[in-house]
Every structure is written in C-alpha cells, then in structure tokens.
Coordinates of N, CA, C and O and ligand atoms in Angstrom, one line a residue:
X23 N 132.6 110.1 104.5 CA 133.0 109.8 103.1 C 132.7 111.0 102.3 O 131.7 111.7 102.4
X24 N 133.7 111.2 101.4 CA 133.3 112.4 100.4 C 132.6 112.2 99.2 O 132.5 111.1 98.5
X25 N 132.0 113.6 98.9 CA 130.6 113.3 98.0 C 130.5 112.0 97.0 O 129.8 111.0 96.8
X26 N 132.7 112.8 96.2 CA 132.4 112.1 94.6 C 132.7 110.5 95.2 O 132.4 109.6 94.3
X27 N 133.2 110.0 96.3 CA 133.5 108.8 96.6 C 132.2 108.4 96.6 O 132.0 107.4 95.9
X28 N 131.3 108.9 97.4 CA 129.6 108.1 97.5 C 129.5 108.2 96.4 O 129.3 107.0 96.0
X29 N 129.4 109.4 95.1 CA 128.4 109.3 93.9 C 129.6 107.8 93.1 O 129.2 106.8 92.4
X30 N 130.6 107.9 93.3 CA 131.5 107.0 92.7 C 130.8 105.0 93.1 O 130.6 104.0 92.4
X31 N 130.6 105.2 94.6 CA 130.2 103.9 94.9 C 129.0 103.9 93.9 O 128.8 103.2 92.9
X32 N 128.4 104.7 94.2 CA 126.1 104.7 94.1 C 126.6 104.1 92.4 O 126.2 103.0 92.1
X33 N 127.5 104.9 91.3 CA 126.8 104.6 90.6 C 128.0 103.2 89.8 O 127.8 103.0 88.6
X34 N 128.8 102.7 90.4 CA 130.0 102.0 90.0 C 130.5 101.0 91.2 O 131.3 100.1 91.0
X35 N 130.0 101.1 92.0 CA 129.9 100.2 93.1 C 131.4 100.3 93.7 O 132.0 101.3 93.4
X36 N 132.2 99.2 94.5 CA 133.3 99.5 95.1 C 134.1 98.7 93.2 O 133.6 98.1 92.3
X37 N 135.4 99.3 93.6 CA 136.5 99.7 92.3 C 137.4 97.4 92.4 O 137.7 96.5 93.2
X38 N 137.2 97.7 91.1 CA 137.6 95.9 91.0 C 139.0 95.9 91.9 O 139.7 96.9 92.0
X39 N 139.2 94.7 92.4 CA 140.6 94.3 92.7 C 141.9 94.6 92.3 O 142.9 95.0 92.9
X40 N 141.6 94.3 91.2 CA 142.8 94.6 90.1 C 142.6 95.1 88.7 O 141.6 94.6 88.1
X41 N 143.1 95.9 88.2 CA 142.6 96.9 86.9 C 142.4 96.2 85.6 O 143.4 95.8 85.0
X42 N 141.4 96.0 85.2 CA 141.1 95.4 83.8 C 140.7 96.1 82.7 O 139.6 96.7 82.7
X43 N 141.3 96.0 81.9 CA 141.5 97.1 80.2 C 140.0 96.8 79.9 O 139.5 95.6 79.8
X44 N 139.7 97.6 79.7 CA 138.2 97.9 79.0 C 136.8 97.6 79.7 O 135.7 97.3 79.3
X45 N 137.5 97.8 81.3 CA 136.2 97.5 82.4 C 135.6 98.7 83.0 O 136.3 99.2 83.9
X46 N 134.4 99.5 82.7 CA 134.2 100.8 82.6 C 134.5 101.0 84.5 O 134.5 102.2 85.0
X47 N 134.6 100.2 85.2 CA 134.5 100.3 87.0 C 135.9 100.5 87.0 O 136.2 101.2 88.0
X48 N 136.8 100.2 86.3 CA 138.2 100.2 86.7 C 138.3 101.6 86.0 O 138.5 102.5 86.7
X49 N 138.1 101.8 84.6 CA 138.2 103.4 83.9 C 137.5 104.2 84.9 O 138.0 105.3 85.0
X50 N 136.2 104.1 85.7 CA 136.1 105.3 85.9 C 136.7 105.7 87.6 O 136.9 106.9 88.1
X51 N 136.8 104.4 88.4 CA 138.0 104.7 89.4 C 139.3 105.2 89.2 O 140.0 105.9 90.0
X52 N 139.9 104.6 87.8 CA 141.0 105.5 87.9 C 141.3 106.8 87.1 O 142.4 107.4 87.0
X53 N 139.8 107.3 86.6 CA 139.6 108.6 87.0 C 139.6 109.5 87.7 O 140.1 110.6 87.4
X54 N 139.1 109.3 88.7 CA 138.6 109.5 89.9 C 140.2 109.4 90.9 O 140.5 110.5 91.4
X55 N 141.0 108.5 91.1 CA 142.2 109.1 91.1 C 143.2 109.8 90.3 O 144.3 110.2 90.7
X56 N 142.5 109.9 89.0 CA 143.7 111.0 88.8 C 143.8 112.4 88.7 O 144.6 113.3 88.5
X57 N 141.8 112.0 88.9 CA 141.7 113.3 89.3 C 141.8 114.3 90.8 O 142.0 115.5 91.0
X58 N 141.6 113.0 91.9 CA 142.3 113.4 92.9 C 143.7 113.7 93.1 O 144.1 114.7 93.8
X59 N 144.3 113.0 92.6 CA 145.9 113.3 92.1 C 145.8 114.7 91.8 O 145.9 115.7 92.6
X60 N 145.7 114.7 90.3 CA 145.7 115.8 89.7 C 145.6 117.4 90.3 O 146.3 118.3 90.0
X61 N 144.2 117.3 91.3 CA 143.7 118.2 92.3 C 144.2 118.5 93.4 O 143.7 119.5 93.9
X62 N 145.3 117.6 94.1 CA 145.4 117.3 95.2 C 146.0 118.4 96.0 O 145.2 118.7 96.9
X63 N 147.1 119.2 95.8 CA 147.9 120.0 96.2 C 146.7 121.2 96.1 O 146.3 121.6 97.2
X64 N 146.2 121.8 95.0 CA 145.2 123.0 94.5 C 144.0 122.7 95.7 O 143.6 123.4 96.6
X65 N 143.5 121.3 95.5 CA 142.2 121.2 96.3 C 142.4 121.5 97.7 O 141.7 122.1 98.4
X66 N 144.0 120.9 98.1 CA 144.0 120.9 99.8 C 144.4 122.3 100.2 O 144.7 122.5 101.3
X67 N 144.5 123.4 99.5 CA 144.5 124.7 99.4 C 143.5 125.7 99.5 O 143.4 126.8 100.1
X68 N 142.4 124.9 98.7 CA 140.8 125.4 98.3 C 140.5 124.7 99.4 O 139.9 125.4 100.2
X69 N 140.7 123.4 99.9 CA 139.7 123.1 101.1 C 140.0 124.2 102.3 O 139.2 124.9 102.8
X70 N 141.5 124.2 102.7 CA 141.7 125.2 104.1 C 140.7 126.0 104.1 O 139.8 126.1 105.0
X71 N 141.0 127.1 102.3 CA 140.2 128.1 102.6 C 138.6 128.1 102.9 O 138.0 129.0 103.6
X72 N 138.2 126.9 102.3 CA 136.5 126.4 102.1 C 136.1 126.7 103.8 O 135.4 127.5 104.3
X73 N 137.0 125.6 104.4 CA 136.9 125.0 106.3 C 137.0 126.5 106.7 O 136.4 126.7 107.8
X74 N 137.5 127.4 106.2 CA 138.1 128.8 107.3 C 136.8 129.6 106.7 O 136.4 130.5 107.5
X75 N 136.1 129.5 105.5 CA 134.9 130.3 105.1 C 133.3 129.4 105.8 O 132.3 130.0 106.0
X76 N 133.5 127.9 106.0 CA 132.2 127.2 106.5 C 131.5 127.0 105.6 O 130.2 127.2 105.6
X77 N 132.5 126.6 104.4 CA 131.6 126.6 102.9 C 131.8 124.8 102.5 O 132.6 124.1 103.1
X78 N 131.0 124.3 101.6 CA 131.3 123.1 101.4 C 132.3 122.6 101.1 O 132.6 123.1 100.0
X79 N 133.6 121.3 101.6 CA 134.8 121.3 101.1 C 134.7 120.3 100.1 O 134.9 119.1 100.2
X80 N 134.2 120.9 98.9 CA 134.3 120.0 97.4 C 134.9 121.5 96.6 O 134.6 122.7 96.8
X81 N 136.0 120.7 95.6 CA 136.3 121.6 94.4 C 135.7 121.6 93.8 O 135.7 120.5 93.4
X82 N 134.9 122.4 93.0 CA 134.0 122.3 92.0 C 134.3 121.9 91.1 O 133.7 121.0 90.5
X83 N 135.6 122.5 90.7 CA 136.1 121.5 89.3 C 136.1 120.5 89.1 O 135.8 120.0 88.1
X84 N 136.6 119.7 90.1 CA 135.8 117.7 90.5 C 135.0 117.0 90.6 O 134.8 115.8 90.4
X85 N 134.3 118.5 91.0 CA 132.6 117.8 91.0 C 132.1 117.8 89.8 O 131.5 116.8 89.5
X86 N 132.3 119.0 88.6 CA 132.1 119.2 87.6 C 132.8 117.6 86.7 O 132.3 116.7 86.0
X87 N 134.1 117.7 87.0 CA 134.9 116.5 86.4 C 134.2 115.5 86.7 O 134.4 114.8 85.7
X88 N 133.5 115.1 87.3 CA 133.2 113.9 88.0 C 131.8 113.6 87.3 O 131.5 112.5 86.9
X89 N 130.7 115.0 87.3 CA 129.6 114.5 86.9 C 129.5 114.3 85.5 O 128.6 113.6 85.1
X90 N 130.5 114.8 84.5 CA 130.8 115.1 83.7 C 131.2 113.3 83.0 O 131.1 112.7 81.9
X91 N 131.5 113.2 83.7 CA 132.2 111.5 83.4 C 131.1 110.5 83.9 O 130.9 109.5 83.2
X92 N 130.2 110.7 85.1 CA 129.3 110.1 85.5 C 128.6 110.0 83.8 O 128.8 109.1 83.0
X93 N 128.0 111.0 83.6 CA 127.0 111.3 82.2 C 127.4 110.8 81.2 O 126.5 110.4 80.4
X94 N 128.8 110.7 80.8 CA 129.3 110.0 79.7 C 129.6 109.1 79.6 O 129.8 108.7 78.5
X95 N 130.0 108.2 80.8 CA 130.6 106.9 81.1 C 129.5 106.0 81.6 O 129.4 104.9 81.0
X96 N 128.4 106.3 82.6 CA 127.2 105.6 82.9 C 127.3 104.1 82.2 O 127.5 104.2 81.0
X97 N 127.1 102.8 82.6 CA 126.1 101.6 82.3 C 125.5 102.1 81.9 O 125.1 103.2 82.0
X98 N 125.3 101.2 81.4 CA 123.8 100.8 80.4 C 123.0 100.3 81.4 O 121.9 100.8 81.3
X99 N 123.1 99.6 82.3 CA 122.6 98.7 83.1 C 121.7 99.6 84.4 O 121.4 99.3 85.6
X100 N 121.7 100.7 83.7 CA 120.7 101.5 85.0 C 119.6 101.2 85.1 O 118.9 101.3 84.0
X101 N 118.9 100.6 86.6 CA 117.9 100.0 86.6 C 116.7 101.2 86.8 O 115.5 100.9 86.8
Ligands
ZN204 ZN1 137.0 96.4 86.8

C-alpha cells in the first residue's frame, strides 16, 4: 500500500460508499483522487526515474499536498 493511502486510511478511515456533500471522509478521499489524477502521468514519470535512482517512489508534491490537507482538514475527533 502507498504512504498517502495508509496516512489517508490512519487518519479518515476507508472512503464512505457513496459521496456525501459536506462529509469531511468523502472531501478528503476525493482529494486524494484528484490529486492522484492530477499527478498521474508527471508522477508515473518521477516514479521510473525514483525506481532507476533506488529513491523513495512518493512525489513530494503529494506528499506535501496531502499533509497539507491532513493539517487543515483533520476531525475534531482526534483521540
Ligand atoms: Zn462520507
């Protein structure tokens, strides 16, 4: 499994069934696709190169995207 998918489960758990307007689990999963979207063609480019260097295959700009939204989006409900 990849990182931002585990940090996606850890802090949002698995993504609702079906998409509900103003459910912060459904906004920040379909972030998280659009930011894979969005990355997709650039990332699978950066990954080759990542796999041919033996470097970690995360785009940073995703990761950055990702924690970035973790920090702003977060529950309230953190135990
Ligand atoms: Zn939801």
């Amino acid at each position: 499994m990849n990182p931002i998918k585990r940090a996606m489960l850890e802090y949002w758990g698995e993504r609702c069934e079906d998409y509900e307007e103003g459910c912060v689990v459904c906004d920040a999963w379909r972030e998280y696709d659009n930011l894979v979207m969005d990355n997709k063609i650039a990332n699978n480019l950066f990954l080759q190169e990542m796999v041919l260097r033996n470097a970690p295959p995360l785009d940073p700009a995703i990761r950055t995207a990702i924690n970035k939204l973790i920090v702003e989006r977060k529950p309230n409900d953190d135990n």
